[in-house]
Each structure stands twice: as structure tokens, then as C-alpha cells.
mmCIF file of C-alpha atoms in Angstrom:
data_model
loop_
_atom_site.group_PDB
_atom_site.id
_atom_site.type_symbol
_atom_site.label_atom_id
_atom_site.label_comp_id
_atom_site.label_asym_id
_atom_site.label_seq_id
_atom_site.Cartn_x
_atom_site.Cartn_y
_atom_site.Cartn_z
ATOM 1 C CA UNK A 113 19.946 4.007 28.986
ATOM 2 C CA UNK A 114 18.170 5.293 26.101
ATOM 3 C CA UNK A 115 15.021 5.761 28.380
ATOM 4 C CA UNK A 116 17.308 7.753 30.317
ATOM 5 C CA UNK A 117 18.223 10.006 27.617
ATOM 6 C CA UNK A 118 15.041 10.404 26.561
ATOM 7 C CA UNK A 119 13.688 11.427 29.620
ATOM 8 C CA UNK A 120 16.291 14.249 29.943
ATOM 9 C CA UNK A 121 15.486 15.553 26.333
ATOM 10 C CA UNK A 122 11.934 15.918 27.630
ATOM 11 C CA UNK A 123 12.661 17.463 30.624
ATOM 12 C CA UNK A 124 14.906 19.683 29.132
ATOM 13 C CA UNK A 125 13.459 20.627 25.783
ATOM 14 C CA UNK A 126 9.930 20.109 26.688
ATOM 15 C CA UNK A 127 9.650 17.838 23.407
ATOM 16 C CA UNK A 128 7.654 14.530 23.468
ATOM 17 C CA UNK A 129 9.687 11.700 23.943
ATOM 18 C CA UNK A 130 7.814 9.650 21.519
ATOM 19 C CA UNK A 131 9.307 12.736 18.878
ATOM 20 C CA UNK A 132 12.561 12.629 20.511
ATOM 21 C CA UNK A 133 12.894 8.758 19.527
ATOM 22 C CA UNK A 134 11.986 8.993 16.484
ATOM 23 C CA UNK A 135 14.185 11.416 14.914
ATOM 24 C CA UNK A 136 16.730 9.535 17.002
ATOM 25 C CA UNK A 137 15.842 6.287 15.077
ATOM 26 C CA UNK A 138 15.786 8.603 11.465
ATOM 27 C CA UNK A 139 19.376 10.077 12.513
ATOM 28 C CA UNK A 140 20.713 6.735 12.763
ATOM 29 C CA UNK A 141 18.608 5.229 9.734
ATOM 30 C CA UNK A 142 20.435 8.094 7.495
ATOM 31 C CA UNK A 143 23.835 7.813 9.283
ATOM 32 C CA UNK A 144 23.294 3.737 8.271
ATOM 33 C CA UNK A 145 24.860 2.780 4.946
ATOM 34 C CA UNK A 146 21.183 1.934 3.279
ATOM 35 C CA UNK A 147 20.680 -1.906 2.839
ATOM 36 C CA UNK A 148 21.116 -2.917 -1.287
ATOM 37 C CA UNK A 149 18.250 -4.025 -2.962
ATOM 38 C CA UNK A 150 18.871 -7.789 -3.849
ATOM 39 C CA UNK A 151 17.042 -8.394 -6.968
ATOM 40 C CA UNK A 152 19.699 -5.497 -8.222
ATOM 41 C CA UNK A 153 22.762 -6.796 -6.077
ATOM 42 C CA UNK A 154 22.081 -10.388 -6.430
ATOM 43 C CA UNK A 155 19.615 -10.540 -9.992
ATOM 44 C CA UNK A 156 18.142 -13.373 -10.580
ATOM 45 C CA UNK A 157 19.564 -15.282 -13.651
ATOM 46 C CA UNK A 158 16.098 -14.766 -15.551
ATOM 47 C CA UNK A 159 15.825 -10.888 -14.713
ATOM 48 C CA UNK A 160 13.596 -8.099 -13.105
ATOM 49 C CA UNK A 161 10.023 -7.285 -14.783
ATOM 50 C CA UNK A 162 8.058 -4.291 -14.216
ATOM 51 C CA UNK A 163 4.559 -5.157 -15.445
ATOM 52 C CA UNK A 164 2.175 -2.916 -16.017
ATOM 53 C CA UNK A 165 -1.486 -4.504 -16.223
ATOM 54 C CA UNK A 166 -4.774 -4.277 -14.331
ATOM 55 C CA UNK A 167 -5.784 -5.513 -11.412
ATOM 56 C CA UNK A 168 -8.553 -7.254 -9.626
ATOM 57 C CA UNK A 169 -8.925 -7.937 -5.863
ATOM 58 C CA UNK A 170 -10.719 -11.220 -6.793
ATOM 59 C CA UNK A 171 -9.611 -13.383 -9.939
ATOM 60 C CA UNK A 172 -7.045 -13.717 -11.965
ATOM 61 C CA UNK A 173 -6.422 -11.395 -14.417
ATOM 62 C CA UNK A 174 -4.358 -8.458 -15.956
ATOM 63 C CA UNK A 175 -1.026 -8.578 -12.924
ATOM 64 C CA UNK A 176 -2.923 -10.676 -11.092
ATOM 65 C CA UNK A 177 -2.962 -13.818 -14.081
ATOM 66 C CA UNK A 178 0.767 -12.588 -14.991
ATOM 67 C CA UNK A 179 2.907 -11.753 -11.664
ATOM 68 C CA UNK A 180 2.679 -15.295 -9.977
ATOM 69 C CA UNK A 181 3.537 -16.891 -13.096
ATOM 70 C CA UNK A 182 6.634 -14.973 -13.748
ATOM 71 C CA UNK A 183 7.575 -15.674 -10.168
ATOM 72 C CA UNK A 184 7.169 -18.735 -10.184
ATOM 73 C CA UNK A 185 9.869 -19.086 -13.364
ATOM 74 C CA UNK A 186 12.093 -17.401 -10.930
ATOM 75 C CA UNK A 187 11.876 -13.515 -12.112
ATOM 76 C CA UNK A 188 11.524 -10.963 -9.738
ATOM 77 C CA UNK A 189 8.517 -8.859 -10.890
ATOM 78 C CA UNK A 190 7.188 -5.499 -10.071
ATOM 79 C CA UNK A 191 3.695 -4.367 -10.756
ATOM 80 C CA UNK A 192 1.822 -1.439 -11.342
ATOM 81 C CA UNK A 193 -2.121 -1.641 -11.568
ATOM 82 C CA UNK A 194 -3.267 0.279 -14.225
ATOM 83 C CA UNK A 195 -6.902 -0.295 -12.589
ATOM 84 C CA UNK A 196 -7.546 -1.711 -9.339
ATOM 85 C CA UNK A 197 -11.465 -2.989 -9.284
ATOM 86 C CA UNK A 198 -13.275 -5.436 -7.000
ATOM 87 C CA UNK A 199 -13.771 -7.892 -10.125
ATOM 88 C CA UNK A 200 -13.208 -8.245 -13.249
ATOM 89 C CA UNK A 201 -15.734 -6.133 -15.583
ATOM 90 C CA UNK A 202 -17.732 -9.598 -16.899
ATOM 91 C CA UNK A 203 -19.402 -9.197 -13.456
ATOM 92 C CA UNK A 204 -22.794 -7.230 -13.290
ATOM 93 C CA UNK A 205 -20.684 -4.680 -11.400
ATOM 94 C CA UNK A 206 -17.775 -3.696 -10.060
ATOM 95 C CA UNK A 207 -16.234 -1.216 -8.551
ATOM 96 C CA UNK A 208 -12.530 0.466 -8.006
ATOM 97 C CA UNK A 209 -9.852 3.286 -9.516
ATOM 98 C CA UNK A 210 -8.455 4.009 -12.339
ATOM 99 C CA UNK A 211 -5.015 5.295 -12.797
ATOM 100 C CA UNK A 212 -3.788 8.163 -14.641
ATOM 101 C CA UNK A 213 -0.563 9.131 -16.881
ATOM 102 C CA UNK A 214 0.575 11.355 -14.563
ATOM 103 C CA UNK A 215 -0.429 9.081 -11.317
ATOM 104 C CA UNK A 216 1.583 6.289 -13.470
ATOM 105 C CA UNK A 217 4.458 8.857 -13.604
ATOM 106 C CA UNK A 218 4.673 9.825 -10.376
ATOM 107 C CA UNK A 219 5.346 5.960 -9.620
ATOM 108 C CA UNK A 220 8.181 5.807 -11.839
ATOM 109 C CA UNK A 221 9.710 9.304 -10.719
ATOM 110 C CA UNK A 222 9.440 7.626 -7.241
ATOM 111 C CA UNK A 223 11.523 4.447 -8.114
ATOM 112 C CA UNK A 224 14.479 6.578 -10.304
ATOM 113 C CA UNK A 225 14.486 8.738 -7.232
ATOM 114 C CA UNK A 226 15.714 5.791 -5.315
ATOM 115 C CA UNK A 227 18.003 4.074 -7.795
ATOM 116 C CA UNK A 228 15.288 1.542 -8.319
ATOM 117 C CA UNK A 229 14.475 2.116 -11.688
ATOM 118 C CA UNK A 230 16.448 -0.551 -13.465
ATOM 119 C CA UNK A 231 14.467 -3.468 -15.272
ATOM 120 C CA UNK A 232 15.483 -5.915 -17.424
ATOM 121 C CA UNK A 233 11.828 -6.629 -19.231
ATOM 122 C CA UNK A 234 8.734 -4.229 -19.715
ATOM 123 C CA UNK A 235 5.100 -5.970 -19.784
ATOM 124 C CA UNK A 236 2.233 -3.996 -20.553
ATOM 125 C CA UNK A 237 -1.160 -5.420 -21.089
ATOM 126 C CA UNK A 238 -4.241 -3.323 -20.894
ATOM 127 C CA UNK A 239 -4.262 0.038 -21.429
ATOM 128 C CA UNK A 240 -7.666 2.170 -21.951
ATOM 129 C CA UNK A 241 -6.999 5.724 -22.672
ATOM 130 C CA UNK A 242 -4.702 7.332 -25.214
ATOM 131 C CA UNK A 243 -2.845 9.226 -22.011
ATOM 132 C CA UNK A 244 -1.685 6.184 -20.221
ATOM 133 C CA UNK A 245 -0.422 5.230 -23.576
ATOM 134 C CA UNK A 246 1.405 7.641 -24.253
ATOM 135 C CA UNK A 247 2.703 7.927 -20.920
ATOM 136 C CA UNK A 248 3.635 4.151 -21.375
ATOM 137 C CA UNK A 249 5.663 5.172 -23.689
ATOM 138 C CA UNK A 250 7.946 7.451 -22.156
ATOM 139 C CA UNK A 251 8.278 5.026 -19.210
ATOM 140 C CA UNK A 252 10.136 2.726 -22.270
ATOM 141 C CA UNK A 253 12.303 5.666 -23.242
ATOM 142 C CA UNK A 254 13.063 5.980 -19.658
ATOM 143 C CA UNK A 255 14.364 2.204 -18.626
ATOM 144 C CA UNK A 256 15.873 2.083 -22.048
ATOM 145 C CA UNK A 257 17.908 5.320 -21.155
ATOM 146 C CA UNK A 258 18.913 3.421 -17.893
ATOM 147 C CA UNK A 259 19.362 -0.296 -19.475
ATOM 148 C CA UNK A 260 19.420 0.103 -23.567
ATOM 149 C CA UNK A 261 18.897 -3.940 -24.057
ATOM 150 C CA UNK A 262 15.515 -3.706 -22.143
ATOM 151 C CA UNK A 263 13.250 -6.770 -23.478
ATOM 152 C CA UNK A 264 9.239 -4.853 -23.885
ATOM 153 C CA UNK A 265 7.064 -7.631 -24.713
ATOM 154 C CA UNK A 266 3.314 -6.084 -25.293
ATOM 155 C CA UNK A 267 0.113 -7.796 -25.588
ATOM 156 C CA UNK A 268 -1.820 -5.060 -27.661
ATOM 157 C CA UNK A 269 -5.409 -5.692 -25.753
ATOM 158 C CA UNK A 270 -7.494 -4.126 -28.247
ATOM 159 C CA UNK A 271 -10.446 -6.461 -29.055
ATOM 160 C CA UNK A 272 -11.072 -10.062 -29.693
ATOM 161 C CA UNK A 273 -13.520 -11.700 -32.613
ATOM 162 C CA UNK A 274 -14.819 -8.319 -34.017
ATOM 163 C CA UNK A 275 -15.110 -6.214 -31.444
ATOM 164 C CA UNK A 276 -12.709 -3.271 -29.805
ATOM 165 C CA UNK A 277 -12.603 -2.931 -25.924
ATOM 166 C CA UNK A 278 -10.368 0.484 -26.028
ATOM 167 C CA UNK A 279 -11.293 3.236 -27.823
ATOM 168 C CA UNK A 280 -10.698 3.832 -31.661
ATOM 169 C CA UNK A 281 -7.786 6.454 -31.153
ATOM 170 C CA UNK A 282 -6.103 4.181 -29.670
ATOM 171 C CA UNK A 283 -5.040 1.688 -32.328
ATOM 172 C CA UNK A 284 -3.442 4.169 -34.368
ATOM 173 C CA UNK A 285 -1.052 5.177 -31.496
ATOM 174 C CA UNK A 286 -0.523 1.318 -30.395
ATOM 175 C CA UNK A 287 0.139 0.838 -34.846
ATOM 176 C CA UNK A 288 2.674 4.102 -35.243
ATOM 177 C CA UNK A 289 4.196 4.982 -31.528
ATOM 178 C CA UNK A 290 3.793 1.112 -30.036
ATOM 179 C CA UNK A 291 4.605 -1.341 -32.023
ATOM 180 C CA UNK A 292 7.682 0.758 -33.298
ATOM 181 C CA UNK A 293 9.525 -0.059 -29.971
ATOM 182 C CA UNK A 294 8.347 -3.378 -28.745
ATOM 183 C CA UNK A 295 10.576 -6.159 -28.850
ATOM 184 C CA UNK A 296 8.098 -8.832 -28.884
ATOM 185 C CA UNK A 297 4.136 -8.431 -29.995
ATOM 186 C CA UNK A 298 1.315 -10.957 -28.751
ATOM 187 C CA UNK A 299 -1.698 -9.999 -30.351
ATOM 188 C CA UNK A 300 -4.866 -12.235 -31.306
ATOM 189 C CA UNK A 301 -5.914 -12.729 -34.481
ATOM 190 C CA UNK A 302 -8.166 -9.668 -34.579
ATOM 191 C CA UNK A 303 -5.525 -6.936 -32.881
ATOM 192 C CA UNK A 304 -3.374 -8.632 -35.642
ATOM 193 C CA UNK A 305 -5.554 -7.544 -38.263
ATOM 194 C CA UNK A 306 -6.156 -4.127 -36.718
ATOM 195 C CA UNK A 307 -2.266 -3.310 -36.438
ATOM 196 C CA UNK A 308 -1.540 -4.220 -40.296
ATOM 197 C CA UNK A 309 -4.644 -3.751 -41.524
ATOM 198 C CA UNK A 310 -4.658 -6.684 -43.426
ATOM 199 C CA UNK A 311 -7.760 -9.568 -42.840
ATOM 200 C CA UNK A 312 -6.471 -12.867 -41.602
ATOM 201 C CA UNK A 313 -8.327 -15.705 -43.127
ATOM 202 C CA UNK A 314 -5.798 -18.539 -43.211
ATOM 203 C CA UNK A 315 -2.515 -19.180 -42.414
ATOM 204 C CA UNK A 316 -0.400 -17.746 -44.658
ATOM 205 C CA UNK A 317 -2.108 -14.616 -43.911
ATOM 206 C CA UNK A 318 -0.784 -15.222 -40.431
ATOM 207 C CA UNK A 319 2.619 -15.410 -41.496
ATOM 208 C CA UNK A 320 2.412 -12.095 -43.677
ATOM 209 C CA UNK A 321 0.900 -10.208 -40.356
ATOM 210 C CA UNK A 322 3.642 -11.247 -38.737
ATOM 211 C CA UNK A 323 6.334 -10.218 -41.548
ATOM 212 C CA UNK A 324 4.570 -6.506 -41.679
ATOM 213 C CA UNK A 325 5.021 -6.408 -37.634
ATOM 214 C CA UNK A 326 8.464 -7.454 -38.301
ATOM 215 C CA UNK A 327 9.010 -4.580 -40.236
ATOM 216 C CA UNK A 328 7.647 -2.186 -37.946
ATOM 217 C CA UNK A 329 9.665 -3.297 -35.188
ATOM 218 C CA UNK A 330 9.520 -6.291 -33.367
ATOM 219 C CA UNK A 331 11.691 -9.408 -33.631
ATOM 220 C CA UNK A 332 9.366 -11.698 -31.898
ATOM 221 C CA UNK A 333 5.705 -11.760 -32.895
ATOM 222 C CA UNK A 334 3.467 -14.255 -31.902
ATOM 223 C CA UNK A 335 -0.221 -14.012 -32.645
ATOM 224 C CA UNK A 336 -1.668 -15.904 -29.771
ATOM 225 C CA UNK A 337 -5.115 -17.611 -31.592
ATOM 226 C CA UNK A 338 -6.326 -17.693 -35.345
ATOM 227 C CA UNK A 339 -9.481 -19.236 -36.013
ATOM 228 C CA UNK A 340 -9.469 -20.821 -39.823
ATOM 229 C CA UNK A 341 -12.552 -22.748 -40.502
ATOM 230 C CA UNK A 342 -13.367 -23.895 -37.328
ATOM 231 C CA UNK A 343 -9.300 -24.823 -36.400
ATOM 232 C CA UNK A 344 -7.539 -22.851 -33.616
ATOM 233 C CA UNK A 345 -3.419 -21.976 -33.993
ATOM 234 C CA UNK A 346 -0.777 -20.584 -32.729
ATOM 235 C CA UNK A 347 1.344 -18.551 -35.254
ATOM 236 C CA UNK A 348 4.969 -17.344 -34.288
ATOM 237 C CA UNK A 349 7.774 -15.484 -36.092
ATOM 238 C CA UNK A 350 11.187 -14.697 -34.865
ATOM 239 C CA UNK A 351 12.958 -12.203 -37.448
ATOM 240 C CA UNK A 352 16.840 -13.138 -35.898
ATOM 241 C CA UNK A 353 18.649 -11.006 -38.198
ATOM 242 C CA UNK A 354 17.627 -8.187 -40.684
ATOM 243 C CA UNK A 355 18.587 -9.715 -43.752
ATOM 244 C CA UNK A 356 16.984 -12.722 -43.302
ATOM 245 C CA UNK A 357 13.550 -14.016 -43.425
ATOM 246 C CA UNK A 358 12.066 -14.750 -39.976
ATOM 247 C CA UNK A 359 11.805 -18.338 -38.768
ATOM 248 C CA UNK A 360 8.115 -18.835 -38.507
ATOM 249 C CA UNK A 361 6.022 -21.781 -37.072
ATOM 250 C CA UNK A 362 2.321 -22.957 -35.974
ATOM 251 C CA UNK A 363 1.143 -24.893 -32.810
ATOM 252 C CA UNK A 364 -2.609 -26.487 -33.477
ATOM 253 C CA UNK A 365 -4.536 -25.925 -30.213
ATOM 254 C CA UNK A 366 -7.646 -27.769 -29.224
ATOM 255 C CA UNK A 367 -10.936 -25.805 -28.255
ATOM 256 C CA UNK A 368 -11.983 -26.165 -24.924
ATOM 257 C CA UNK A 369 -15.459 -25.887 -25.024
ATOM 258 C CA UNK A 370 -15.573 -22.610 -22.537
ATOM 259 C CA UNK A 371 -14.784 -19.363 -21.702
ATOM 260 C CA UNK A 372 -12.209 -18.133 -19.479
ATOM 261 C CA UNK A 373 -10.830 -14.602 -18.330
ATOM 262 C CA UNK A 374 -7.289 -13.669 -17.773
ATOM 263 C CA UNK A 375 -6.017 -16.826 -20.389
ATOM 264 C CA UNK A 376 -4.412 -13.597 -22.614
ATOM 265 C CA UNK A 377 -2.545 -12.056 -19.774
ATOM 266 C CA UNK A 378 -1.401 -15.365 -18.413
ATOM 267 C CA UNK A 379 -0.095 -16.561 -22.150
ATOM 268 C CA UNK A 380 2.301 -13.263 -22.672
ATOM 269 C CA UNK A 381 3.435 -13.936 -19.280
ATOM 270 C CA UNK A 382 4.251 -17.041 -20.224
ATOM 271 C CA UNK A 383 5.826 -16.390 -23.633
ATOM 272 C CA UNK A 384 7.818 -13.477 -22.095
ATOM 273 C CA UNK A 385 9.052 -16.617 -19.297
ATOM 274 C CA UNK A 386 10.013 -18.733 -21.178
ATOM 275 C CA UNK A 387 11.849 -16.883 -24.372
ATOM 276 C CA UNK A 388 14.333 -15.282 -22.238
ATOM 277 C CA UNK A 389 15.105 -18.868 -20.938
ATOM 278 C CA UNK A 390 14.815 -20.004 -24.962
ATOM 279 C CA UNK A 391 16.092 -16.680 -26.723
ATOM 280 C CA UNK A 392 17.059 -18.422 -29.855
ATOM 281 C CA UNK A 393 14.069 -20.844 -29.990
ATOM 282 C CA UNK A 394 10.423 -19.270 -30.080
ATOM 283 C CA UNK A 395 8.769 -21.845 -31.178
ATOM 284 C CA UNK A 396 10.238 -23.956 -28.202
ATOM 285 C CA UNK A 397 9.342 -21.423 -25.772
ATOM 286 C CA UNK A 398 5.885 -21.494 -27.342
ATOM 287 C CA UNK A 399 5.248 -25.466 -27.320
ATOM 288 C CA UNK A 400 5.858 -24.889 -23.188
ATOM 289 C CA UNK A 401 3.534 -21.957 -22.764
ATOM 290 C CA UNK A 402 0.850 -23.620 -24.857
ATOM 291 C CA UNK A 403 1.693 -27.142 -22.628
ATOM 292 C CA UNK A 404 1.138 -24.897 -19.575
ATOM 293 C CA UNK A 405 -1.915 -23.037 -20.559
ATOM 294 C CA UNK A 406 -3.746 -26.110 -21.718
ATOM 295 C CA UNK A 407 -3.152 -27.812 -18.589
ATOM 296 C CA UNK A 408 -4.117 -25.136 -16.960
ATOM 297 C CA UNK A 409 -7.664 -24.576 -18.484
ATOM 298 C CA UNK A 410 -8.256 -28.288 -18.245
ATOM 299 C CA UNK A 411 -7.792 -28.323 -14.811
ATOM 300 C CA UNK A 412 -10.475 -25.367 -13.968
ATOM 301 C CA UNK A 413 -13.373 -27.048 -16.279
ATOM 302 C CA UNK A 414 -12.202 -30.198 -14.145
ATOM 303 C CA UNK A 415 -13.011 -28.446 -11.238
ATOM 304 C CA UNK A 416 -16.024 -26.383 -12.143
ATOM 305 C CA UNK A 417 -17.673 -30.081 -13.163
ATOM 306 C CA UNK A 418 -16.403 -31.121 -9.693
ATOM 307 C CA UNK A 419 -18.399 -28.159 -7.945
ATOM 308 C CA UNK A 420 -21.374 -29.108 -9.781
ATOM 309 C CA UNK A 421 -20.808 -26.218 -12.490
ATOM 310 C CA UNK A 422 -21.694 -26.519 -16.164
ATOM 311 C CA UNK A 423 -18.553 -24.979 -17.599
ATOM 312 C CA UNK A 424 -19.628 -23.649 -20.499
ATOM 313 C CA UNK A 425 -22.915 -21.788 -18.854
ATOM 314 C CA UNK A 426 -20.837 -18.671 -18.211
ATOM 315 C CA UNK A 427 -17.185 -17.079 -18.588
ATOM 316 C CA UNK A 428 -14.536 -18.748 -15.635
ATOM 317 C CA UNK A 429 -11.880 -17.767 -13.229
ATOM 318 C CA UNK A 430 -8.717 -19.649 -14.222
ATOM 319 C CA UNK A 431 -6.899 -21.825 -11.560
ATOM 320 C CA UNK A 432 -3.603 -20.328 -11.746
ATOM 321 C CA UNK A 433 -2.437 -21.344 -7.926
ATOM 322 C CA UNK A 434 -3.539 -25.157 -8.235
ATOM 323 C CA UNK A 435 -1.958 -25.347 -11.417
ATOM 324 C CA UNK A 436 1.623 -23.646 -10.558
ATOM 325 C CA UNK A 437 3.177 -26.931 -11.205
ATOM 326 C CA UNK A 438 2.335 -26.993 -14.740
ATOM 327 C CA UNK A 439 3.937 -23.538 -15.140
ATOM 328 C CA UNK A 440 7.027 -24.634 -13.367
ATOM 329 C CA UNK A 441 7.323 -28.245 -14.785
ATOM 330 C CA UNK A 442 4.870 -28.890 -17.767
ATOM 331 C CA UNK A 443 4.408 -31.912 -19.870
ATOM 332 C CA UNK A 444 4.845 -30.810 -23.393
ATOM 333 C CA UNK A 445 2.305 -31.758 -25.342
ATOM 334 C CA UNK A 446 1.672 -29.054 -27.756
ATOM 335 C CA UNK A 447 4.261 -29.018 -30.596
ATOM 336 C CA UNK A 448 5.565 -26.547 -33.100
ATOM 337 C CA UNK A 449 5.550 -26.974 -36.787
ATOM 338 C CA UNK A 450 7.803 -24.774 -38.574
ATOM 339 C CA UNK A 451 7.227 -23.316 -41.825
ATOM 340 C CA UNK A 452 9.655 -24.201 -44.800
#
């Protein structure tokens, strides 16, 4: 029948058929009550990330060390690649695109055109021009405008032991425009020290970074690794209530004796997983993303030495798939001390 009535339209109207059919199928697609989008209809009971990271076709890091992990803890997560290259940069080359402020725009205009816009958690991660920052930050104006209690945990990739990745302009807007509105920081020791500008050379040092942060915005601070004589920790801060003092804590890591991309990315991903499941307990959700990343990055020197690889001969791609049971299920074996 429709063949039919598609042949008559032709005949009569000289138009292609194929043309006829489809603005038949677009008639009936806009008559159609539009399906719901089920991560809004039906959320999840964790909630609905947009991440906004880098991106490598091969590896893991930036979305690609952050989104599977995130699913895997059962939140539904959107990403936007704030680079796409072939590899990650520790490569002798690579090769991709970059994307803009207003390219980053665009994509959001696109989803609040649609009613899609509505996101329980912001993730950022690396960001390396002063534009996309900035442009970062209207994005949080513009979820918080649509859901006021939105969660933005940030990992302020800056630098690591010394040296600065992003330009110099760029910590100043990350210390006075980002910090103001994140809800949770993850910084290493060294963005630590650029965002208060205070040096961090033991732990109690730690803990008054993480009191200035406090103070500047965030509830949740947790700087990732500081190195004190040789000794690698965790230190963590949740500031529950503005009158009192945060509850703060450490979590001794051992050094595994190599180098790995992506481990940054994949530990706020973690932190940001596993506080909304622990809200009131950082330094539980810490012990499990610790647990997880260890595991983790014993399993991929494991399996470098299995290839015949000398692990610590050159910077290595984590094994995030073969280890997705230790981010679902890990053993904790990495525990928090609290601070009196």
C-alpha cells in the first residue's frame, strides 16, 4: 500500500519517491509523542555525569580512563572530548583536534535545545587554554541554573613534581574563578601548592592546603599524592559544616616502581564514584578508590612482566578493562587514618 501511494505522488507531483518517503517518515516522527530519555525518566540511583576531559583513540586516559569507570559504578555518563588525538602526547607523535570554547558551547546549546541538559555531577579534567576555561565555567552556571545541587568535582591538571603542563595564565583563573565553585578539588601535591601558594613539605602542610581550599570553596578536597621524604599519601578533608573544622585524614600508599598515564583521571573518577555512594564518609570513599587503583596498577606491571616488558623502562597504558572488577568489587586494603 504505501508503495502504492508512493508511486502516485511520483506520478503526480513528479517528486522522487525516495523524497516522498522520507518526509512521510519525518511527518509521522513529529506527529509521534518523542520517546523520553531514560537516564532522565528512569535516573539511575547514583546520577548522570557530564565529563568533560580529553580523549585518545588508543589508551586510557582523560574520558577515556574516567567514563568506563563511572559506568561501571552504575552512573550514566556523558562525555565531551576536550581533545581528540591518536595517542596520548608521551608518544613521539600524535596527531588529532582540539576543541574550542565556542565549539564546547555549541555542544551544550545543542543538549538545552533538546531538554537534555540536566546533570547531576560536572567532571572536568584537562583543560589547556584560558578560553575553554572560561567557557567551562559558564557551562557550571548553566546546569546549576537548571539543577542548583549540581556536584562539580575538578581535578585542576596543572603540573606534577615542578613542572606546569598549561600555561601560566591559567592558574590564576583555575585559583580565583575555579576553585570558587567546585564542590570537590583533587589536586596533586604540586597543583596544591600552586592554588594556595603555600609549599607542601609535610603533612600538616597538607592539611592547611586543604583548610585554605576549604575556604575558597570546596567542601571536599582531596590532594591525590604528597611525597614527604621519600613516603607517598593521600590527604583528604571534608569541611561538613561552616562552623566547624573539616574532618581530615591520610591513606599511606606504596610506590610502584613505574610510570603510568591516565592514573589521575581514573582516581577523580573514582573519588567522584564512590563519595556520592559515601557522602558523609570521604575518607571511606577514599580507602575504596585507593583499593581500586592499586589493584589496578599492579595488575598492568603484572602484565607488562608477562609480555616480556621491563615496567619501569618507559611510561604505561593502564589496564582499566581487565581490571573492572576491582572497580566494581575491590578488596580494601588501603586504610584511612584520621587526624585528631
Amino acid at each position: 500500500m504505501l508503495q502504492a501511494l508512493l508511486l502516485s505522488f511520483s506520478d503526480s507531483a513528479a517528486i522522487p519517491a525516495g523524497r516522498i518517503f522520507r518526509c512521510i517518515s519525518s511527518n509521522r516522527l513529529t506527529m509521534a509523542s518523542r520517546p523520553p530519555i531514560l537516564s532522565l525518566a528512569l535516573p539511575s540511583e547514583t546520577g548522570r555525569v557530564l565529563s568533560i576531559q580529553s580523549h585518545t583513540v588508543q589508551g586510557y586516559v582523560g574520558n577515556k580512563s574516567a567514563v568506563f569507570p563511572l559506568q561501571l559504578l552504575g552512573y550514566d555518563v556523558d562525555p565531551i572530548n576536550s581533545v581528540q588525538f591518536s595517542n596520548h602526547t608521551g608518544y613521539p607523535t600524535f596527531k588529532g583536534q582540539v576543541l574550542n570554547g565556542q565549539q564546547l558551547w555549541n555542544l551544550i546549546e545543542g543538549l538545552e535545545s533538546n531538554d537534555l541538559l540536566y546533570y547531576t555531577h560536572l567532571l572536568t579534567g584537562y583543560i589547556g587554554s584560558v578560553s575553554f576555561l572560561n567557557t567551562v565555567l559558564e557551562v557550571v552556571n548553566k546546569l546549576r541554573s537548571i539543577n542548583p545541587n549540581l556536584t562539580y568535582v575538578c581535578d585542576p591538571v596543572m603540573g606534577d613534581e615542578g613542572k606546569l603542563y598549561v600555561p601560566t595564565e591559567l592558574v590564576s583563573v583555575y585559583r580565583e574563578k575555579v576553585v570558587p565553585v567546585a564542590s570537590m578539588l583533587t589536586p596533586n601535591q604540586f597543583e596544591a601548592e600552586l592554588l594556595t601558594g603555600s609549599r607542601i613539605v609535610s603533612e600538616q602542610d597538607g592539611r592547611e592546603a586543604c583548610k585554605t581550599l576549604h575556604a575558597a570553596g570546596p567542601s571536599k578536597v582531596v590532594i591525590t599524592s604528597i611525597n614527604i621524604d621519600g613516603n607517598l599519601l593521600l590527604v583528604g578533608s571534608h569541611k561538613k559544616d561552616k562552623g566547624q573544622s573539616p574532618e581530615q585524614f591520610k591513606i599511606v600508599i606504596p610506590k610502584v616502581p613505574a610510570y603510568f598515564t591516565g592514573t589521575g583521571d581514573l582516581m577523580t573518577a573514582l573519588l567522584l564514584g564512590w563519595s556520592n555512594k559515601f557522602p558523609d564518609s570521604l575518607d571511606r570513599a577514599a580507602e575504596i578508590a585507593v583499593s581500586s587503583l592499586q589493584a589496578l596498577l599492579q595488575r598492568t606491571v603484572n602484565d607488562y612482566e608477562t609480555a616480556g616488558f621491563d615496567p619501569q623502562t618507559s611510561s604505561l597504558e593502564i589496564r582499566l578493562v581487565q581490571s573492572q572488577d576491582d572497580i566494581r568489587n575491590p578488596q580494601v586494603e588501603f586504610k584511612a587514618e584520621r587526624y585528631n
